[in-house]
Structures are given as C-alpha cells and as structure tokens.
Amino acid sequence: MSGSDSVESVRDAAARTQRDRLALLLKASQEGRRDGLGQIIEELTPLLWRVARAQGLSTQDAEDAVQAAWLALLGNLGELRDPGALTGWLLVVVKRESWRVKAARDRERSVETEVLSDLIDPSIAPEGTVLEDERRQAVRSALGRLPERCQQLMRVVAFAHRPDYDAVAAALGMPRGSIGPTRGRCLAKLRALLDADPSWAVPS
Amino acid sequence: MTGDREPVGWDEPLTEADFLLLDEIRRVTEADDPVPDELVPIIRFAMEMQNLDEEVSWLSAASPAPADVRGGEVEDGVGTRTITFEGDGDSLTIMVRISGGADARGVRIDGWLAPPAGHRIELRTPAGELATVADEQGRFVLDDVPHGLAQLVVRPLRGSSDAESGPGLTVTTPAIVL
C-alpha cells in the first residue's frame, strides 16, 4: 500500500482543480468576460503578497505591487495561452513591480530596506495550545536560523502548489531544483534544524 | 552545523512529511504577516473598473517614506494624507492631499497634475464615479467623496500638446482606501 501516493494525489488534485479554474478563467477573460476572476484572485493573492514582502516592501507598497500585477494581467490576457503559465507570469510581474518600487526609493533613506526576517519577530508566539505553541515556535525558530534566501524560499513556496515550485524559485532568483521534485537544500536544512529541537518531536 | 556537507536528504523526493512541514510554515508565516484584509477587495474593485481593451498607463506611489506607509504617502497627524503617484520616465505625476475626518461631509481631495494641463479627472468608487476637470495649472478638487475604495483615472485632453502622453493614453492609480 502506498499511503504517501494517495495523499500526494490529494494535493495534486487541488493543484489540478486550480489549473482547471485558471483555464476557464482565461478562456472567459479572453472572450471579454470576467467570470471566476474573484475566486482566482482570492486563491493566488496570498502567494503574490508573500513574494512582494520577500522583496522587502512595506505593507502598503506590497499591496500596490500585487494590485499592479493583477491589473497587468488584464492588459496581457492575449499573451497567455497556457493556464499553467498564469501563476508564473503573475510572479514575474510582482517581482518586477516590487523592484521598480524599490528602485524609485531614495537610496539615502534612513530606514534600511527590510528583509522579511526583520519584519517577523521570531520571539512572538500566538495564542494556542501549549503543544501547538511549542511546535509552531520550533518552526519559527528554525526558519529564523536559515540563511536569508532559504528562509525566503520556504516562506513563499509554502503558499504555492507543487507544479508552481519552479516558478516560485525563479521569481526569487533561486536555482531550479531548489525545491521539487527533490527536497532541496533549504528544506533539508530546515528539517535538520527541527530534528535537533526536542520541542519539534512528533507526539506518539 | 557544518557548511561543507550537503544537508541529509536534500536529493530525496518530497514526502508527505515535507508537505506537512510546508503547511506549518504557511500557517506560521500567515500568522506573523497576514495578507491585509482590504487587499483582495481592492484588487477586485480595481479589476472590475478596468476595461479589458483600454490601454492604461499605470502609476504607483513612489518617493521615500518610513516603513509600513505607502512610499509616496505622508500623514501629518491631523487626518490629512498626501500621496504622490508617479509613472516611468516622463509620464504624468499626480499629487493628492486627502483630508476630512469621519464626519458626514466625507473626504476632500485636492490634486495637482504635473505637467499641468486641463485633463479630465475621474474618481471611481464602488458607488459610482465622480468627475471633474483640472484647470490649466493642473489643479483639481473633489469634495464630499465617500470613504472607502477609490481609484483615480486621468484622461488626457483631446489634442493635448504633450507629445509624450498622446491622446487617449489613460492614466490610473492603484485603488486605495479613503
């Protein structure tokens, strides 16, 4: 019995469902209709938000960059033949827009460009059960100890479906294969850090 | 932890344990830096307003600012915001001052276009559009604007002498919350 196969296919099914929705959406949009736009905006915005924040943008600038990416889509629907390319396309636009916003800033500004790790305080743990707190804190702590680019990759790819992992890595300027189909160095490092943390131990 | 050796298991296929860990990373990251509540509504609003075949030049707020405030935005502590929207190169710049509190009269927007010209100004909101025309100094005013989602659109005058913008090149800002 291949239990991992059956659980993998649940995730892959979710990815396929999203891709089917994208296909319908693109077809409708290319015909001048906007059916289904709302749902796909809800589904993909968290990933785009994460990419913009990973570039070090403030919350307001990240909002504008994500909005710009979606509006750019409307002007370029004809370019997209393959619904599978939509997520990658949006990721590229968000990153380009994020860089554009950053480049427009005064380089002498007194506040340094924030990196994602600065924006998130690893010592803060939200309310929850004690066990949940410890495990969540273990993940937070381990993430914070990863090299910066690995941390970025992990935080962003966590919001994507597996078929989009390559596109996410590319959007972050990481080499192909940084994650998927193999674990990759970043995730392997993270697991090693967690394995060394007693509060991460899986309860029996 | 040595940096000389590859981490164990880096070249093994992803397992369910990896996906569960990624789920946990997603939850942690979302809890620590959530997507702002207004973002999806803003996007849906802006996309509904956008005509699919309209060629639009997109402005964004740009100029130095403290963290967590939109780049071109300044708050003076008395409920007035000033935002500057700029595009690439020689495109239009729009500066707006948004004032007015939570009273019944709503929000007032004072605006300046650069380069100055009497372009048509539209403010799109979920309740409809407000329109006005800038004067030859590029100045415009919109008063009694309802709080909530809004987006500015500038339509150049016909026969504009500005060779860079050209007739018909509409300019729009990101949707914001007034």
mmCIF file of C-alpha atoms in Angstrom:
data_model
loop_
_atom_site.group_PDB
_atom_site.id
_atom_site.type_symbol
_atom_site.label_atom_id
_atom_site.label_comp_id
_atom_site.label_asym_id
_atom_site.label_seq_id
_atom_site.Cartn_x
_atom_site.Cartn_y
_atom_site.Cartn_z
ATOM 1 C CA MET A 1 0.000 0.000 0.000
ATOM 2 C CA SER A 2 1.406 3.345 -0.914
ATOM 3 C CA GLY A 3 -0.131 5.723 1.592
ATOM 4 C CA SER A 4 2.095 8.549 0.507
ATOM 5 C CA ASP A 5 0.902 8.144 -3.072
ATOM 6 C CA SER A 6 -2.734 8.576 -2.122
ATOM 7 C CA VAL A 7 -2.047 11.673 -0.022
ATOM 8 C CA GLU A 8 0.143 13.156 -2.742
ATOM 9 C CA SER A 9 -2.663 12.799 -5.206
ATOM 10 C CA VAL A 10 -4.995 14.772 -2.924
ATOM 11 C CA ARG A 11 -2.581 17.662 -3.115
ATOM 12 C CA ASP A 12 -2.063 17.188 -6.825
ATOM 13 C CA ALA A 13 -5.841 17.128 -7.258
ATOM 14 C CA ALA A 14 -6.041 20.518 -5.555
ATOM 15 C CA ALA A 15 -3.402 21.814 -7.949
ATOM 16 C CA ARG A 16 -5.261 20.343 -10.922
ATOM 17 C CA THR A 17 -8.526 21.927 -9.776
ATOM 18 C CA GLN A 18 -6.864 25.292 -9.568
ATOM 19 C CA ARG A 19 -5.354 24.843 -13.011
ATOM 20 C CA ASP A 20 -8.753 23.909 -14.462
ATOM 21 C CA ARG A 21 -10.245 27.021 -12.931
ATOM 22 C CA LEU A 22 -7.481 29.101 -14.399
ATOM 23 C CA ALA A 23 -8.135 27.598 -17.815
ATOM 24 C CA LEU A 24 -11.832 28.513 -17.618
ATOM 25 C CA LEU A 25 -10.989 31.941 -16.334
ATOM 26 C CA LEU A 26 -8.523 32.671 -19.103
ATOM 27 C CA LYS A 27 -10.958 31.494 -21.752
ATOM 28 C CA ALA A 28 -13.726 33.659 -20.306
ATOM 29 C CA SER A 29 -11.466 36.681 -19.962
ATOM 30 C CA GLN A 30 -10.123 36.341 -23.471
ATOM 31 C CA GLU A 31 -13.739 36.414 -24.618
ATOM 32 C CA GLY A 32 -14.287 39.626 -22.689
ATOM 33 C CA ARG A 33 -15.991 38.148 -19.627
ATOM 34 C CA ARG A 34 -14.840 38.236 -16.038
ATOM 35 C CA ASP A 35 -16.497 35.133 -14.575
ATOM 36 C CA GLY A 36 -14.439 33.417 -11.955
ATOM 37 C CA LEU A 37 -11.996 36.282 -11.572
ATOM 38 C CA GLY A 38 -12.894 36.799 -7.933
ATOM 39 C CA GLN A 39 -12.110 33.287 -6.869
ATOM 40 C CA ILE A 40 -8.752 33.105 -8.561
ATOM 41 C CA ILE A 41 -7.789 36.482 -7.107
ATOM 42 C CA GLU A 42 -8.548 35.099 -3.652
ATOM 43 C CA GLU A 43 -6.544 31.963 -4.299
ATOM 44 C CA LEU A 44 -3.377 33.478 -5.742
ATOM 45 C CA THR A 45 -3.153 36.806 -3.879
ATOM 46 C CA PRO A 46 -1.566 35.325 -0.711
ATOM 47 C CA LEU A 47 1.308 33.907 -2.776
ATOM 48 C CA LEU A 48 1.816 37.199 -4.615
ATOM 49 C CA TRP A 49 1.691 39.116 -1.333
ATOM 50 C CA ARG A 50 4.360 36.834 0.077
ATOM 51 C CA VAL A 51 6.664 37.444 -2.923
ATOM 52 C CA ALA A 52 6.273 41.212 -2.648
ATOM 53 C CA ARG A 53 7.027 41.115 1.073
ATOM 54 C CA ALA A 54 10.018 38.847 0.434
ATOM 55 C CA GLN A 55 11.447 41.650 -1.696
ATOM 56 C CA GLY A 56 11.409 43.840 1.407
ATOM 57 C CA LEU A 57 8.442 46.064 0.549
ATOM 58 C CA SER A 58 6.346 47.772 3.207
ATOM 59 C CA THR A 59 2.774 46.571 3.620
ATOM 60 C CA GLN A 60 1.375 49.443 1.560
ATOM 61 C CA ASP A 61 3.913 49.075 -1.236
ATOM 62 C CA ALA A 62 3.389 45.321 -1.308
ATOM 63 C CA GLU A 63 -0.355 45.896 -1.682
ATOM 64 C CA ASP A 64 0.266 48.218 -4.620
ATOM 65 C CA ALA A 65 2.688 45.778 -6.272
ATOM 66 C CA VAL A 66 0.202 42.917 -6.042
ATOM 67 C CA GLN A 67 -2.586 45.117 -7.359
ATOM 68 C CA ALA A 68 -0.339 46.161 -10.248
ATOM 69 C CA ALA A 69 0.290 42.523 -11.157
ATOM 70 C CA TRP A 70 -3.403 41.712 -11.371
ATOM 71 C CA LEU A 71 -4.160 44.811 -13.434
ATOM 72 C CA ALA A 72 -1.254 43.999 -15.736
ATOM 73 C CA LEU A 73 -2.889 40.639 -16.317
ATOM 74 C CA LEU A 74 -5.968 42.323 -17.731
ATOM 75 C CA GLY A 75 -3.859 44.116 -20.280
ATOM 76 C CA ASN A 76 -2.000 40.992 -21.322
ATOM 77 C CA LEU A 77 -4.575 38.245 -21.408
ATOM 78 C CA GLY A 78 -3.827 37.571 -25.054
ATOM 79 C CA GLU A 79 -0.269 36.564 -24.157
ATOM 80 C CA LEU A 80 -1.323 33.678 -22.012
ATOM 81 C CA ARG A 81 -2.129 30.517 -23.912
ATOM 82 C CA ASP A 82 -1.426 28.078 -21.131
ATOM 83 C CA PRO A 83 -3.319 28.433 -17.855
ATOM 84 C CA GLY A 84 -0.387 26.722 -16.170
ATOM 85 C CA ALA A 85 1.707 29.740 -17.060
ATOM 86 C CA LEU A 86 -0.550 32.183 -15.241
ATOM 87 C CA THR A 87 0.911 31.802 -11.772
ATOM 88 C CA GLY A 88 4.466 32.101 -13.050
ATOM 89 C CA TRP A 89 3.523 35.125 -15.121
ATOM 90 C CA LEU A 90 1.980 36.874 -12.127
ATOM 91 C CA LEU A 91 5.024 36.046 -10.005
ATOM 92 C CA VAL A 92 7.355 37.647 -12.541
ATOM 93 C CA VAL A 93 5.217 40.787 -12.704
ATOM 94 C CA VAL A 94 5.015 41.105 -8.923
ATOM 95 C CA LYS A 95 8.756 40.768 -8.619
ATOM 96 C CA ARG A 96 9.374 43.260 -11.418
ATOM 97 C CA GLU A 97 6.930 45.728 -9.892
ATOM 98 C CA SER A 98 8.499 45.229 -6.461
ATOM 99 C CA TRP A 99 11.926 46.024 -7.844
ATOM 100 C CA ARG A 100 10.539 49.047 -9.651
ATOM 101 C CA VAL A 101 9.080 50.430 -6.437
ATOM 102 C CA LYS A 102 12.284 49.800 -4.527
ATOM 103 C CA ALA A 103 14.399 51.387 -7.262
ATOM 104 C CA ALA A 104 12.291 54.537 -7.036
ATOM 105 C CA ARG A 105 13.181 54.983 -3.394
ATOM 106 C CA ASP A 106 15.856 57.380 -2.235
ATOM 107 C CA ARG A 107 18.949 55.292 -1.559
ATOM 108 C CA GLU A 108 19.888 57.564 1.310
ATOM 109 C CA ARG A 109 16.767 56.803 3.276
ATOM 110 C CA SER A 110 17.435 56.316 6.964
ATOM 111 C CA VAL A 111 15.313 53.190 7.284
ATOM 112 C CA GLU A 112 17.110 50.239 5.724
ATOM 113 C CA THR A 113 15.241 48.099 3.272
ATOM 114 C CA GLU A 114 13.666 45.481 5.439
ATOM 115 C CA VAL A 115 14.225 41.851 4.794
ATOM 116 C CA LEU A 116 11.390 39.528 5.544
ATOM 117 C CA SER A 117 13.101 38.167 8.646
ATOM 118 C CA ASP A 118 13.221 41.644 10.148
ATOM 119 C CA LEU A 119 9.520 42.102 9.664
ATOM 120 C CA ILE A 120 8.681 38.963 11.563
ATOM 121 C CA ASP A 121 9.682 38.727 15.202
ATOM 122 C CA PRO A 122 10.599 35.113 15.925
ATOM 123 C CA SER A 123 10.034 35.567 19.633
ATOM 124 C CA ILE A 124 6.323 36.193 19.227
ATOM 125 C CA ALA A 125 4.103 33.165 19.595
ATOM 126 C CA PRO A 126 0.349 33.499 19.104
ATOM 127 C CA GLU A 127 -2.220 32.043 21.461
ATOM 128 C CA GLY A 128 -2.899 28.374 21.193
ATOM 129 C CA THR A 129 -2.477 25.089 22.984
ATOM 130 C CA VAL A 130 0.827 24.578 24.700
ATOM 131 C CA LEU A 131 1.761 21.799 22.303
ATOM 132 C CA GLU A 132 0.802 23.875 19.277
ATOM 133 C CA ASP A 133 2.803 26.762 20.676
ATOM 134 C CA GLU A 134 5.920 24.685 21.074
ATOM 135 C CA ARG A 135 5.804 23.151 17.620
ATOM 136 C CA ARG A 136 4.940 26.431 15.980
ATOM 137 C CA GLN A 137 7.679 28.168 17.907
ATOM 138 C CA ALA A 138 10.098 25.442 16.820
ATOM 139 C CA VAL A 139 9.246 26.125 13.177
ATOM 140 C CA ARG A 140 9.572 29.872 13.678
ATOM 141 C CA SER A 141 12.899 29.469 15.390
ATOM 142 C CA ALA A 142 14.276 27.069 12.795
ATOM 143 C CA LEU A 143 13.121 29.323 9.949
ATOM 144 C CA GLY A 144 14.870 32.244 11.550
ATOM 145 C CA ARG A 145 18.119 30.323 11.618
ATOM 146 C CA LEU A 146 18.100 29.509 7.917
ATOM 147 C CA PRO A 147 20.184 31.579 5.531
ATOM 148 C CA GLU A 148 18.119 34.527 4.308
ATOM 149 C CA ARG A 149 17.424 33.237 0.799
ATOM 150 C CA CYS A 150 16.431 29.814 2.096
ATOM 151 C CA GLN A 151 14.073 31.450 4.526
ATOM 152 C CA GLN A 152 12.527 33.480 1.708
ATOM 153 C CA LEU A 153 12.110 30.409 -0.445
ATOM 154 C CA MET A 154 10.492 28.386 2.329
ATOM 155 C CA ARG A 155 8.086 31.123 3.334
ATOM 156 C CA VAL A 156 6.991 31.836 -0.229
ATOM 157 C CA VAL A 157 6.817 28.310 -1.637
ATOM 158 C CA ALA A 158 4.662 27.282 1.324
ATOM 159 C CA PHE A 159 1.859 29.231 -0.374
ATOM 160 C CA ALA A 160 2.200 27.524 -3.759
ATOM 161 C CA HIS A 161 1.106 24.238 -5.265
ATOM 162 C CA ARG A 162 3.846 21.838 -6.305
ATOM 163 C CA PRO A 163 3.502 22.465 -10.087
ATOM 164 C CA ASP A 164 4.412 26.081 -9.382
ATOM 165 C CA TYR A 165 7.528 25.435 -7.285
ATOM 166 C CA ASP A 166 9.878 26.097 -10.211
ATOM 167 C CA ALA A 167 8.131 29.383 -10.967
ATOM 168 C CA VAL A 168 8.415 30.435 -7.334
ATOM 169 C CA ALA A 169 12.118 29.618 -7.189
ATOM 170 C CA ALA A 170 12.667 31.545 -10.425
ATOM 171 C CA ALA A 171 10.743 34.557 -9.092
ATOM 172 C CA LEU A 172 13.014 34.610 -6.064
ATOM 173 C CA GLY A 173 16.154 34.201 -8.164
ATOM 174 C CA MET A 174 16.886 30.761 -6.747
ATOM 175 C CA PRO A 175 18.227 27.969 -8.941
ATOM 176 C CA ARG A 176 15.831 25.463 -10.416
ATOM 177 C CA GLY A 177 15.590 22.412 -8.219
ATOM 178 C CA SER A 178 15.857 24.447 -5.020
ATOM 179 C CA ILE A 179 12.672 22.632 -4.152
ATOM 180 C CA GLY A 180 10.841 19.922 -6.065
ATOM 181 C CA PRO A 181 10.897 17.252 -7.232
ATOM 182 C CA THR A 182 13.565 16.599 -4.584
ATOM 183 C CA ARG A 183 13.578 18.157 -1.151
ATOM 184 C CA GLY A 184 16.364 20.595 -1.908
ATOM 185 C CA ARG A 185 18.973 22.046 0.387
ATOM 186 C CA CYS A 186 16.814 24.666 2.084
ATOM 187 C CA LEU A 187 14.105 22.283 3.203
ATOM 188 C CA ALA A 188 16.676 19.658 4.165
ATOM 189 C CA LYS A 189 18.483 22.216 6.325
ATOM 190 C CA LEU A 190 15.232 23.219 7.948
ATOM 191 C CA ARG A 191 14.365 19.623 8.748
ATOM 192 C CA ALA A 192 17.817 19.062 10.218
ATOM 193 C CA LEU A 193 17.345 22.075 12.493
ATOM 194 C CA LEU A 194 13.945 20.818 13.574
ATOM 195 C CA ASP A 195 15.168 17.265 14.143
ATOM 196 C CA ALA A 196 17.676 18.696 16.608
ATOM 197 C CA ASP A 197 14.927 20.550 18.506
ATOM 198 C CA PRO A 198 13.186 18.484 21.219
ATOM 199 C CA SER A 199 10.053 20.642 21.089
ATOM 200 C CA TRP A 200 9.537 19.529 17.498
ATOM 201 C CA ALA A 201 9.336 15.850 18.449
ATOM 202 C CA VAL A 202 6.262 14.276 16.837
ATOM 203 C CA PRO A 203 3.807 13.175 19.513
ATOM 204 C CA SER A 204 3.048 9.462 19.537
ATOM 205 C CA MET B 1 26.242 22.695 11.673
ATOM 206 C CA THR B 2 28.989 22.369 9.077
ATOM 207 C CA GLY B 3 28.593 24.136 5.792
ATOM 208 C CA ASP B 4 30.860 21.703 3.979
ATOM 209 C CA ARG B 5 28.493 18.803 3.574
ATOM 210 C CA GLU B 6 25.151 18.772 1.867
ATOM 211 C CA PRO B 7 22.269 18.526 4.316
ATOM 212 C CA VAL B 8 20.956 14.994 4.738
ATOM 213 C CA GLY B 9 18.151 14.070 2.399
ATOM 214 C CA TRP B 10 18.434 17.105 0.129
ATOM 215 C CA ASP B 11 18.280 14.967 -3.011
ATOM 216 C CA GLU B 12 15.435 12.731 -1.904
ATOM 217 C CA PRO B 13 11.948 13.142 -3.304
ATOM 218 C CA LEU B 14 9.487 15.242 -1.340
ATOM 219 C CA THR B 15 7.425 13.236 1.120
ATOM 220 C CA GLU B 16 4.173 13.866 2.911
ATOM 221 C CA ALA B 17 6.156 14.941 5.972
ATOM 222 C CA ASP B 18 7.701 17.684 3.845
ATOM 223 C CA PHE B 19 4.293 18.887 2.717
ATOM 224 C CA LEU B 20 3.014 18.901 6.286
ATOM 225 C CA LEU B 21 6.018 20.967 7.281
ATOM 226 C CA LEU B 22 5.331 23.383 4.434
ATOM 227 C CA ASP B 23 1.748 23.645 5.685
ATOM 228 C CA GLU B 24 3.085 24.583 9.102
ATOM 229 C CA ILE B 25 5.437 27.146 7.567
ATOM 230 C CA ARG B 26 2.478 28.622 5.728
ATOM 231 C CA ARG B 27 0.449 28.888 8.933
ATOM 232 C CA VAL B 28 3.310 30.448 10.862
ATOM 233 C CA THR B 29 4.086 32.940 8.109
ATOM 234 C CA GLU B 30 0.428 33.859 7.638
ATOM 235 C CA ALA B 31 0.007 34.367 11.375
ATOM 236 C CA ASP B 32 3.092 36.587 11.591
ATOM 237 C CA ASP B 33 2.470 38.638 8.445
ATOM 238 C CA PRO B 34 -1.115 38.237 7.281
ATOM 239 C CA VAL B 35 -2.439 39.426 3.949
ATOM 240 C CA PRO B 36 -4.221 42.717 4.713
ATOM 241 C CA ASP B 37 -7.989 42.332 4.773
ATOM 242 C CA GLU B 38 -8.575 45.074 2.257
ATOM 243 C CA LEU B 39 -6.210 43.732 -0.391
ATOM 244 C CA VAL B 40 -8.489 41.280 -2.203
ATOM 245 C CA PRO B 41 -11.456 43.712 -2.188
ATOM 246 C CA ILE B 42 -9.187 46.453 -3.529
ATOM 247 C CA ILE B 43 -7.953 44.219 -6.337
ATOM 248 C CA ARG B 44 -11.430 43.032 -7.286
ATOM 249 C CA PHE B 45 -12.672 46.621 -7.301
ATOM 250 C CA ALA B 46 -9.824 47.840 -9.470
ATOM 251 C CA MET B 47 -10.182 44.972 -11.929
ATOM 252 C CA GLU B 48 -13.920 45.423 -12.293
ATOM 253 C CA MET B 49 -13.405 49.031 -13.200
ATOM 254 C CA GLN B 50 -10.725 48.325 -15.750
ATOM 255 C CA ASN B 51 -11.911 47.968 -19.316
ATOM 256 C CA LEU B 52 -10.316 44.947 -20.901
ATOM 257 C CA ASP B 53 -9.313 46.708 -24.075
ATOM 258 C CA GLU B 54 -8.380 50.008 -22.524
ATOM 259 C CA GLU B 55 -4.765 50.943 -22.839
ATOM 260 C CA VAL B 56 -3.770 52.291 -19.497
ATOM 261 C CA SER B 57 -0.618 53.738 -18.070
ATOM 262 C CA TRP B 58 -0.138 52.671 -14.512
ATOM 263 C CA LEU B 59 1.173 54.944 -11.794
ATOM 264 C CA SER B 60 2.452 53.896 -8.435
ATOM 265 C CA ALA B 61 3.277 55.801 -5.297
ATOM 266 C CA ALA B 62 6.993 56.433 -5.228
ATOM 267 C CA SER B 63 9.251 58.515 -3.054
ATOM 268 C CA PRO B 64 10.979 57.813 0.235
ATOM 269 C CA ALA B 65 8.913 57.167 3.292
ATOM 270 C CA PRO B 66 9.060 55.410 6.646
ATOM 271 C CA ALA B 67 8.345 51.730 6.679
ATOM 272 C CA ASP B 68 4.760 50.495 6.608
ATOM 273 C CA VAL B 69 3.492 53.606 4.898
ATOM 274 C CA ARG B 70 2.947 53.682 1.156
ATOM 275 C CA GLY B 71 6.058 55.065 -0.498
ATOM 276 C CA GLY B 72 4.603 58.391 -1.553
ATOM 277 C CA GLU B 73 2.344 58.852 1.415
ATOM 278 C CA VAL B 74 2.748 61.305 4.259
ATOM 279 C CA GLU B 75 0.464 61.650 7.227
ATOM 280 C CA ASP B 76 0.570 64.853 9.168
ATOM 281 C CA GLY B 77 -1.167 63.575 12.260
ATOM 282 C CA VAL B 78 -4.279 65.720 11.748
ATOM 283 C CA GLY B 79 -6.010 63.285 9.425
ATOM 284 C CA THR B 80 -4.527 64.572 6.189
ATOM 285 C CA ARG B 81 -2.705 62.260 3.821
ATOM 286 C CA THR B 82 -0.631 63.319 0.887
ATOM 287 C CA ILE B 83 0.178 60.757 -1.763
ATOM 288 C CA THR B 84 2.260 61.208 -4.884
ATOM 289 C CA PHE B 85 1.709 58.862 -7.800
ATOM 290 C CA GLU B 86 4.349 58.631 -10.489
ATOM 291 C CA GLY B 87 4.946 56.570 -13.571
ATOM 292 C CA ASP B 88 8.027 55.723 -15.543
ATOM 293 C CA GLY B 89 10.031 58.358 -17.335
ATOM 294 C CA ASP B 90 8.118 61.401 -18.459
ATOM 295 C CA SER B 91 4.644 60.202 -17.672
ATOM 296 C CA LEU B 92 2.144 62.108 -15.616
ATOM 297 C CA THR B 93 2.590 62.710 -11.890
ATOM 298 C CA ILE B 94 -0.448 63.145 -9.656
ATOM 299 C CA MET B 95 -0.210 64.508 -6.141
ATOM 300 C CA VAL B 96 -3.275 64.351 -3.951
ATOM 301 C CA ARG B 97 -3.986 65.652 -0.495
ATOM 302 C CA ILE B 98 -6.766 63.734 1.195
ATOM 303 C CA SER B 99 -8.398 65.491 4.101
ATOM 304 C CA GLY B 100 -11.535 65.301 6.143
ATOM 305 C CA GLY B 101 -12.479 63.183 9.067
ATOM 306 C CA ALA B 102 -15.275 60.797 9.735
ATOM 307 C CA ASP B 103 -17.957 63.458 9.595
ATOM 308 C CA ALA B 104 -20.944 63.388 7.288
ATOM 309 C CA ARG B 105 -19.283 65.529 4.663
ATOM 310 C CA GLY B 106 -16.865 62.812 3.696
ATOM 311 C CA VAL B 107 -13.459 63.293 2.229
ATOM 312 C CA ARG B 108 -11.954 66.156 0.260
ATOM 313 C CA ILE B 109 -9.290 65.542 -2.339
ATOM 314 C CA ASP B 110 -7.065 68.353 -3.550
ATOM 315 C CA GLY B 111 -4.993 67.327 -6.529
ATOM 316 C CA TRP B 112 -2.208 68.564 -8.749
ATOM 317 C CA LEU B 113 -1.149 67.191 -12.104
ATOM 318 C CA ALA B 114 2.341 67.554 -13.475
ATOM 319 C CA PRO B 115 2.936 68.520 -16.188
ATOM 320 C CA PRO B 116 -0.050 70.806 -15.666
ATOM 321 C CA ALA B 117 -2.954 70.502 -18.069
ATOM 322 C CA GLY B 118 -6.718 70.582 -18.000
ATOM 323 C CA HIS B 119 -7.181 66.833 -18.168
ATOM 324 C CA ARG B 120 -10.377 65.081 -17.178
ATOM 325 C CA ILE B 121 -10.230 63.546 -13.699
ATOM 326 C CA GLU B 122 -12.412 60.618 -12.679
ATOM 327 C CA LEU B 123 -12.621 59.140 -9.228
ATOM 328 C CA ARG B 124 -14.046 55.645 -9.368
ATOM 329 C CA THR B 125 -15.735 54.285 -6.253
ATOM 330 C CA PRO B 126 -17.988 51.273 -5.697
ATOM 331 C CA ALA B 127 -20.946 53.688 -5.558
ATOM 332 C CA GLY B 128 -20.143 55.283 -8.898
ATOM 333 C CA GLU B 129 -17.907 57.906 -10.421
ATOM 334 C CA LEU B 130 -17.111 61.476 -9.547
ATOM 335 C CA ALA B 131 -15.655 63.543 -12.326
ATOM 336 C CA THR B 132 -14.069 66.918 -12.714
ATOM 337 C CA VAL B 133 -11.608 68.710 -14.950
ATOM 338 C CA ALA B 134 -8.252 70.051 -13.851
ATOM 339 C CA ASP B 135 -7.528 73.722 -14.531
ATOM 340 C CA GLU B 136 -4.636 74.836 -16.691
ATOM 341 C CA GLN B 137 -2.345 74.718 -13.674
ATOM 342 C CA GLY B 138 -3.259 71.062 -13.320
ATOM 343 C CA ARG B 139 -5.177 71.695 -10.091
ATOM 344 C CA PHE B 140 -8.416 69.924 -9.234
ATOM 345 C CA VAL B 141 -10.701 69.415 -6.263
ATOM 346 C CA LEU B 142 -13.112 66.631 -5.438
ATOM 347 C CA ASP B 143 -15.298 67.222 -2.423
ATOM 348 C CA ASP B 144 -17.821 65.170 -0.446
ATOM 349 C CA VAL B 145 -16.108 61.982 -1.539
ATOM 350 C CA PRO B 146 -17.383 58.942 0.336
ATOM 351 C CA HIS B 147 -14.973 56.966 2.494
ATOM 352 C CA GLY B 148 -13.975 53.591 1.095
ATOM 353 C CA LEU B 149 -12.395 52.223 -2.042
ATOM 354 C CA ALA B 150 -11.360 54.735 -4.676
ATOM 355 C CA GLN B 151 -9.204 54.940 -7.765
ATOM 356 C CA LEU B 152 -8.169 57.971 -9.779
ATOM 357 C CA VAL B 153 -8.221 57.951 -13.551
ATOM 358 C CA VAL B 154 -6.876 60.773 -15.677
ATOM 359 C CA ARG B 155 -7.963 61.087 -19.287
ATOM 360 C CA PRO B 156 -5.847 63.457 -21.314
ATOM 361 C CA LEU B 157 -7.459 66.299 -23.221
ATOM 362 C CA ARG B 158 -8.055 65.678 -26.868
ATOM 363 C CA GLY B 159 -5.335 67.318 -28.889
ATOM 364 C CA SER B 160 -3.028 67.534 -25.921
ATOM 365 C CA SER B 161 0.197 69.207 -26.938
ATOM 366 C CA ASP B 162 2.196 66.854 -24.763
ATOM 367 C CA ALA B 163 3.740 64.542 -27.308
ATOM 368 C CA GLU B 164 4.771 62.060 -24.610
ATOM 369 C CA SER B 165 1.315 61.252 -23.314
ATOM 370 C CA GLY B 166 -0.553 61.342 -26.582
ATOM 371 C CA PRO B 167 -4.319 61.422 -26.956
ATOM 372 C CA GLY B 168 -6.165 58.501 -25.443
ATOM 373 C CA LEU B 169 -3.458 57.322 -23.074
ATOM 374 C CA THR B 170 -5.410 56.973 -19.875
ATOM 375 C CA VAL B 171 -3.526 57.032 -16.610
ATOM 376 C CA THR B 172 -4.691 55.271 -13.486
ATOM 377 C CA THR B 173 -3.525 54.995 -9.896
ATOM 378 C CA PRO B 174 -3.792 51.956 -7.647
ATOM 379 C CA ALA B 175 -7.089 51.673 -5.827
ATOM 380 C CA ILE B 176 -6.766 52.951 -2.287
ATOM 381 C CA VAL B 177 -8.981 53.190 0.766
ATOM 382 C CA LEU B 178 -10.131 56.710 1.633
#
